[in-house]
Amino acid sequence: MELKCPLDHSSKPHNVSRERSRPPFSCDVCKEATKQISDSYYCSTCEKEIHIGCFRFNPVIKQHPYHPLHILTLEITNSKSWITDEWPDEEALSPPDHDENLGGCKCCRRQLQDRFYHCGVCNFNINATCALNQPPPHDTIVPKKSHEHMAFTLFPRRIALPCDACGLLLDKGNDHVYTCLSRNYIAHRKCIEELPSVIKITRHSKRLKHKPSLFSLKKPSPPPGGFPCGVCHKPVKVNYGHYSCISDDGCDYAVHSKCATRKDVWDGKELEGIPEEESEEYDEIILDCIDHVHDLKKYYSGENNSNVCDGITFCQACLLVIMDDSDGFYSCMKCNFVLHEACALLPRKIPHPLHKHPLTLVQFPTNLYLIQFKVFVEGMFKCSGCHQRGCGFMYRCTQTGCRFQLDVRCASLAESFIHGSHGHPLFLSLTKGKCMRCDTNQCSPFYLECTECTWFLGLKCAMLPSVAHYKFDTHPLTLCYGEKGTTSSGQYWCELCESKLHSSEWFYTCDLCGVTLHVTCLLGKEAYLKPNHTIYINDEKVDIVPNNGNPRPFCDKCNDRCVDTLVLLREDKRNYPSETKEDLRKYCCTLPCMQKLLDRP
């Protein structure tokens, strides 16, 4: 790639080459002498050498778009410590004692950098990074259809006013500012040229159109501060551009311009001028398309279902145990295939707030799940919402190259709801915070957020079942979200591990019997794996079996006692005469242990 010499002033441009320069040589841009060997650009025509870090800066700029009347000259202060191979595009540290009479940058309104351009005639100054970030060659731009009746002209300063298209301040970032004086309209260049007119996002059932204001005679008057944004749930200011429902039925759904066009919210398709197809039906339910050879019978809550509500039988979709207080379920007449009624009635295809494409039901995990470099598992998947491993039904994106997938529990979450751990509504958020249960910001890829008190709850913790079965208690255990601020002693004992359980943490309890258990002790570390299910680790068969033996086995890899509710079993097919059948069984407490065991020669 040929590079033009920045010192060239002739009608015939000439190029520079990169070479290794030996000291001493003086850079013809910053005028500093170099005392050590360094890379530089050399122009054989001018016979000049330029530092790598100075090459981007012309000593003189004529007719810069922000100041076309006079010539701008490069000024460098305190240059000795600023000879770098790559000069930053953003604001650099400024010298501590530059001349205050020079003033700040007239473009970004920030303090002058060590390198800036100066006009001695009118005392105009602009940072070097701003000068390099020039607008398009023409002083007007071609707007999108939503701004097609406006004539925009470059506004040469970034001022602390909101952009009329997106509502964000014009002096934030490095985008250029344009204005239409006849319409009293000012906005970022990218907002004018790139904001689509009509879009569709999975958080709303209808298309959204970019509009300059929330005021409309056909829609209800916005409350003070504006309607809540459908993505971040913060108020949409009524006087600035936004996306709102395209229908005229009084829908008040609104989204910030920047929220609606996020890469993880919008699929990137401009729908202006494209006829709206008949709304895609999402009414086909799991029960209608399930792959099961036998008939399913519906049972209602309260019926004599002792053969199903035994604390062992689980729903094949969400893998939660069928409880006596279930709203109802479907059970196979010939085998142990059972579905919660709520799971059976879930749609086959859904739009979900956490993904920009529709998701389709997959009854069996079909993709290979990578748990480690070159280690693949078949028959299992990891939920993209809570990062929990599972073997049940899942919803998966069918777009080419997209691997987003949700288990049934995360897929069935409403965008906003009341969680038992918090009194305010929680929203599915695209931002992260510290999970209030596990006290870490690494809980899950996605979180629930309370916008009223800046409170976050990771999906891994939020999806813990509110009711669970304990085989040594005849009553269902309920999830307690901690007893902060109560008059209790603050300490319990877990019946399984026989260790202390602090009342401030989440735990399962039976109010009638006084039983208390740690969440992990009751559910296990892998709470959503399927008992009596077979997986394949690099084509090696491994069974997931209940850990109900007496005594419980030791892990054949780490030699610890397997205390979880499920255990991984590998039966060696090699038949040695001296070994019993029990000797051929290899148990592991976790998936990593089994993977390491299979790696052994």
PDB file of C-alpha atoms in Angstrom, residues 263-424:
ATOM      1  CA  LYS A 263     -26.926  -5.069  17.404  1.00  0.00           C
ATOM      2  CA  ASP A 264     -28.372  -7.477  19.973  1.00  0.00           C
ATOM      3  CA  VAL A 265     -31.918  -6.048  19.641  1.00  0.00           C
ATOM      4  CA  TRP A 266     -32.443  -5.300  15.945  1.00  0.00           C
ATOM      5  CA  ASP A 267     -31.764  -7.755  13.108  1.00  0.00           C
ATOM      6  CA  GLY A 268     -30.451  -4.967  10.856  1.00  0.00           C
ATOM      7  CA  LYS A 269     -33.311  -5.060   8.322  1.00  0.00           C
ATOM      8  CA  GLU A 270     -34.841  -1.795   7.069  1.00  0.00           C
ATOM      9  CA  LEU A 271     -38.531  -2.502   6.397  1.00  0.00           C
ATOM     10  CA  GLU A 272     -39.529   0.844   4.850  1.00  0.00           C
ATOM     11  CA  GLY A 273     -41.367   0.119   1.600  1.00  0.00           C
ATOM     12  CA  ILE A 274     -41.435  -3.636   2.220  1.00  0.00           C
ATOM     13  CA  PRO A 275     -45.022  -4.970   2.407  1.00  0.00           C
ATOM     14  CA  GLU A 276     -45.839  -6.425   5.774  1.00  0.00           C
ATOM     15  CA  GLU A 277     -46.463 -10.126   5.438  1.00  0.00           C
ATOM     16  CA  GLU A 278     -49.271 -11.827   7.237  1.00  0.00           C
ATOM     17  CA  SER A 279     -48.303 -12.021  10.866  1.00  0.00           C
ATOM     18  CA  GLU A 280     -46.408 -15.206  11.519  1.00  0.00           C
ATOM     19  CA  GLU A 281     -48.436 -17.561  13.618  1.00  0.00           C
ATOM     20  CA  TYR A 282     -46.979 -18.578  16.953  1.00  0.00           C
ATOM     21  CA  ASP A 283     -50.052 -20.514  18.055  1.00  0.00           C
ATOM     22  CA  GLU A 284     -48.768 -24.028  17.327  1.00  0.00           C
ATOM     23  CA  ILE A 285     -47.960 -25.468  20.731  1.00  0.00           C
ATOM     24  CA  ILE A 286     -45.515 -28.098  21.940  1.00  0.00           C
ATOM     25  CA  LEU A 287     -48.319 -30.587  22.539  1.00  0.00           C
ATOM     26  CA  ASP A 288     -49.249 -30.488  18.829  1.00  0.00           C
ATOM     27  CA  CYS A 289     -45.774 -31.118  17.463  1.00  0.00           C
ATOM     28  CA  ILE A 290     -44.125 -33.276  20.109  1.00  0.00           C
ATOM     29  CA  ASP A 291     -42.270 -36.382  18.943  1.00  0.00           C
ATOM     30  CA  HIS A 292     -43.745 -39.114  21.165  1.00  0.00           C
ATOM     31  CA  VAL A 293     -45.237 -42.387  19.952  1.00  0.00           C
ATOM     32  CA  HIS A 294     -47.838 -42.855  22.748  1.00  0.00           C
ATOM     33  CA  ASP A 295     -50.951 -40.932  23.691  1.00  0.00           C
ATOM     34  CA  LEU A 296     -50.790 -38.386  26.496  1.00  0.00           C
ATOM     35  CA  LYS A 297     -53.570 -37.995  29.051  1.00  0.00           C
ATOM     36  CA  LYS A 298     -54.236 -34.800  30.926  1.00  0.00           C
ATOM     37  CA  TYR A 299     -54.407 -34.895  34.719  1.00  0.00           C
ATOM     38  CA  TYR A 300     -55.722 -32.041  36.842  1.00  0.00           C
ATOM     39  CA  SER A 301     -54.410 -30.771  40.149  1.00  0.00           C
ATOM     40  CA  GLY A 302     -55.970 -32.619  43.070  1.00  0.00           C
ATOM     41  CA  GLU A 303     -56.560 -35.913  41.288  1.00  0.00           C
ATOM     42  CA  ASN A 304     -55.103 -39.140  42.625  1.00  0.00           C
ATOM     43  CA  ASN A 305     -51.715 -38.905  40.923  1.00  0.00           C
ATOM     44  CA  SER A 306     -49.536 -40.717  43.427  1.00  0.00           C
ATOM     45  CA  ASN A 307     -47.787 -42.644  40.643  1.00  0.00           C
ATOM     46  CA  VAL A 308     -46.650 -39.377  39.026  1.00  0.00           C
ATOM     47  CA  CYS A 309     -46.356 -36.962  41.973  1.00  0.00           C
ATOM     48  CA  ASP A 310     -43.852 -39.215  43.709  1.00  0.00           C
ATOM     49  CA  GLY A 311     -41.023 -36.683  43.981  1.00  0.00           C
ATOM     50  CA  ILE A 312     -39.047 -38.548  41.322  1.00  0.00           C
ATOM     51  CA  THR A 313     -41.009 -38.082  38.088  1.00  0.00           C
ATOM     52  CA  PHE A 314     -40.007 -34.918  36.248  1.00  0.00           C
ATOM     53  CA  CYS A 315     -41.234 -32.896  33.309  1.00  0.00           C
ATOM     54  CA  GLN A 316     -39.366 -33.826  30.139  1.00  0.00           C
ATOM     55  CA  ALA A 317     -39.356 -30.215  28.933  1.00  0.00           C
ATOM     56  CA  CYS A 318     -38.178 -28.167  31.942  1.00  0.00           C
ATOM     57  CA  LEU A 319     -36.757 -31.130  33.969  1.00  0.00           C
ATOM     58  CA  LEU A 320     -38.449 -29.944  37.188  1.00  0.00           C
ATOM     59  CA  VAL A 321     -40.108 -32.482  39.455  1.00  0.00           C
ATOM     60  CA  ILE A 322     -43.883 -32.877  39.145  1.00  0.00           C
ATOM     61  CA  MET A 323     -45.316 -31.560  42.419  1.00  0.00           C
ATOM     62  CA  ASP A 324     -48.727 -32.149  44.010  1.00  0.00           C
ATOM     63  CA  ASP A 325     -49.645 -28.486  43.635  1.00  0.00           C
ATOM     64  CA  SER A 326     -48.979 -28.412  39.889  1.00  0.00           C
ATOM     65  CA  ASP A 327     -51.679 -26.773  37.823  1.00  0.00           C
ATOM     66  CA  GLY A 328     -51.967 -29.948  35.786  1.00  0.00           C
ATOM     67  CA  PHE A 329     -49.847 -32.147  33.583  1.00  0.00           C
ATOM     68  CA  TYR A 330     -49.902 -34.530  30.649  1.00  0.00           C
ATOM     69  CA  SER A 331     -48.750 -38.093  31.274  1.00  0.00           C
ATOM     70  CA  CYS A 332     -48.084 -40.903  28.837  1.00  0.00           C
ATOM     71  CA  MET A 333     -50.443 -43.868  29.121  1.00  0.00           C
ATOM     72  CA  LYS A 334     -47.631 -46.408  28.557  1.00  0.00           C
ATOM     73  CA  CYS A 335     -44.330 -44.873  29.765  1.00  0.00           C
ATOM     74  CA  ASN A 336     -42.978 -42.278  32.175  1.00  0.00           C
ATOM     75  CA  PHE A 337     -43.097 -39.365  29.717  1.00  0.00           C
ATOM     76  CA  VAL A 338     -44.665 -36.401  31.550  1.00  0.00           C
ATOM     77  CA  LEU A 339     -45.109 -32.708  30.729  1.00  0.00           C
ATOM     78  CA  HIS A 340     -46.315 -29.854  32.889  1.00  0.00           C
ATOM     79  CA  GLU A 341     -49.436 -28.366  31.378  1.00  0.00           C
ATOM     80  CA  ALA A 342     -47.670 -24.995  31.176  1.00  0.00           C
ATOM     81  CA  CYS A 343     -44.772 -26.588  29.260  1.00  0.00           C
ATOM     82  CA  ALA A 344     -47.080 -28.545  26.946  1.00  0.00           C
ATOM     83  CA  LEU A 345     -48.903 -25.364  25.937  1.00  0.00           C
ATOM     84  CA  LEU A 346     -45.777 -23.357  25.116  1.00  0.00           C
ATOM     85  CA  PRO A 347     -45.612 -22.172  21.477  1.00  0.00           C
ATOM     86  CA  ARG A 348     -43.428 -24.042  19.023  1.00  0.00           C
ATOM     87  CA  LYS A 349     -41.912 -20.765  17.818  1.00  0.00           C
ATOM     88  CA  ILE A 350     -41.444 -17.656  19.948  1.00  0.00           C
ATOM     89  CA  PRO A 351     -39.976 -14.147  19.795  1.00  0.00           C
ATOM     90  CA  HIS A 352     -37.840 -13.581  22.875  1.00  0.00           C
ATOM     91  CA  PRO A 353     -36.552 -10.292  24.352  1.00  0.00           C
ATOM     92  CA  LEU A 354     -33.042 -11.663  24.835  1.00  0.00           C
ATOM     93  CA  HIS A 355     -32.464 -12.362  21.126  1.00  0.00           C
ATOM     94  CA  LYS A 356     -33.102 -10.491  17.896  1.00  0.00           C
ATOM     95  CA  HIS A 357     -34.285 -13.536  15.917  1.00  0.00           C
ATOM     96  CA  PRO A 358     -37.274 -15.818  16.581  1.00  0.00           C
ATOM     97  CA  LEU A 359     -36.514 -19.066  18.424  1.00  0.00           C
ATOM     98  CA  THR A 360     -37.806 -22.512  17.479  1.00  0.00           C
ATOM     99  CA  LEU A 361     -38.432 -25.478  19.773  1.00  0.00           C
ATOM    100  CA  VAL A 362     -35.985 -28.376  19.655  1.00  0.00           C
ATOM    101  CA  GLN A 363     -37.069 -31.453  21.613  1.00  0.00           C
ATOM    102  CA  PHE A 364     -33.662 -33.106  21.734  1.00  0.00           C
ATOM    103  CA  PRO A 365     -30.237 -31.389  21.851  1.00  0.00           C
ATOM    104  CA  THR A 366     -28.745 -32.011  18.411  1.00  0.00           C
ATOM    105  CA  ASN A 367     -25.676 -29.763  18.301  1.00  0.00           C
ATOM    106  CA  LEU A 368     -22.349 -30.824  19.749  1.00  0.00           C
ATOM    107  CA  TYR A 369     -21.622 -28.938  22.973  1.00  0.00           C
ATOM    108  CA  LEU A 370     -17.984 -27.846  23.373  1.00  0.00           C
ATOM    109  CA  ILE A 371     -16.971 -28.051  27.045  1.00  0.00           C
ATOM    110  CA  GLN A 372     -13.228 -27.768  26.487  1.00  0.00           C
ATOM    111  CA  PHE A 373     -10.786 -27.521  23.620  1.00  0.00           C
ATOM    112  CA  LYS A 374     -11.474 -30.528  21.359  1.00  0.00           C
ATOM    113  CA  VAL A 375     -13.910 -32.023  23.887  1.00  0.00           C
ATOM    114  CA  PHE A 376     -17.479 -32.299  22.576  1.00  0.00           C
ATOM    115  CA  VAL A 377     -20.598 -33.578  24.301  1.00  0.00           C
ATOM    116  CA  GLU A 378     -23.619 -34.915  22.466  1.00  0.00           C
ATOM    117  CA  GLY A 379     -27.037 -35.040  24.147  1.00  0.00           C
ATOM    118  CA  MET A 380     -26.549 -31.937  26.311  1.00  0.00           C
ATOM    119  CA  PHE A 381     -26.558 -28.155  25.809  1.00  0.00           C
ATOM    120  CA  LYS A 382     -25.781 -24.961  27.701  1.00  0.00           C
ATOM    121  CA  CYS A 383     -28.464 -22.300  27.948  1.00  0.00           C
ATOM    122  CA  SER A 384     -27.352 -18.935  26.544  1.00  0.00           C
ATOM    123  CA  GLY A 385     -29.473 -17.150  29.153  1.00  0.00           C
ATOM    124  CA  CYS A 386     -28.430 -18.695  32.463  1.00  0.00           C
ATOM    125  CA  HIS A 387     -25.376 -20.786  31.381  1.00  0.00           C
ATOM    126  CA  GLN A 388     -26.859 -23.878  33.025  1.00  0.00           C
ATOM    127  CA  ARG A 389     -26.314 -27.249  31.393  1.00  0.00           C
ATOM    128  CA  GLY A 390     -29.469 -29.131  30.512  1.00  0.00           C
ATOM    129  CA  CYS A 391     -30.869 -32.164  28.689  1.00  0.00           C
ATOM    130  CA  GLY A 392     -34.492 -31.088  28.270  1.00  0.00           C
ATOM    131  CA  PHE A 393     -36.338 -29.167  25.571  1.00  0.00           C
ATOM    132  CA  MET A 394     -34.779 -25.969  24.272  1.00  0.00           C
ATOM    133  CA  TYR A 395     -35.506 -23.049  21.974  1.00  0.00           C
ATOM    134  CA  ARG A 396     -32.841 -22.418  19.366  1.00  0.00           C
ATOM    135  CA  CYS A 397     -32.164 -19.734  16.776  1.00  0.00           C
ATOM    136  CA  THR A 398     -32.282 -21.214  13.277  1.00  0.00           C
ATOM    137  CA  GLN A 399     -30.404 -18.359  11.566  1.00  0.00           C
ATOM    138  CA  THR A 400     -27.235 -19.517   9.842  1.00  0.00           C
ATOM    139  CA  GLY A 401     -24.207 -19.039  12.077  1.00  0.00           C
ATOM    140  CA  CYS A 402     -26.245 -18.096  15.169  1.00  0.00           C
ATOM    141  CA  ARG A 403     -25.880 -20.446  18.138  1.00  0.00           C
ATOM    142  CA  PHE A 404     -28.213 -18.717  20.608  1.00  0.00           C
ATOM    143  CA  GLN A 405     -30.342 -21.170  22.588  1.00  0.00           C
ATOM    144  CA  LEU A 406     -32.497 -21.074  25.695  1.00  0.00           C
ATOM    145  CA  ASP A 407     -33.836 -23.794  27.940  1.00  0.00           C
ATOM    146  CA  VAL A 408     -37.604 -23.895  28.435  1.00  0.00           C
ATOM    147  CA  ARG A 409     -37.393 -22.160  31.814  1.00  0.00           C
ATOM    148  CA  CYS A 410     -35.576 -19.062  30.489  1.00  0.00           C
ATOM    149  CA  ALA A 411     -37.580 -19.059  27.262  1.00  0.00           C
ATOM    150  CA  SER A 412     -40.867 -18.887  29.177  1.00  0.00           C
ATOM    151  CA  LEU A 413     -39.848 -15.776  31.142  1.00  0.00           C
ATOM    152  CA  ALA A 414     -41.984 -12.706  30.573  1.00  0.00           C
ATOM    153  CA  GLU A 415     -40.149  -9.467  29.798  1.00  0.00           C
ATOM    154  CA  SER A 416     -41.253  -8.020  33.144  1.00  0.00           C
ATOM    155  CA  PHE A 417     -42.700  -9.724  36.200  1.00  0.00           C
ATOM    156  CA  ILE A 418     -42.648  -9.771  39.990  1.00  0.00           C
ATOM    157  CA  HIS A 419     -40.019 -12.129  41.413  1.00  0.00           C
ATOM    158  CA  GLY A 420     -40.448 -13.533  44.899  1.00  0.00           C
ATOM    159  CA  SER A 421     -37.134 -12.042  46.032  1.00  0.00           C
ATOM    160  CA  HIS A 422     -38.032  -8.422  45.280  1.00  0.00           C
ATOM    161  CA  GLY A 423     -41.062  -6.203  45.643  1.00  0.00           C
ATOM    162  CA  HIS A 424     -40.661  -4.161  42.447  1.00  0.00           C
TER     163      HIS A 424
END
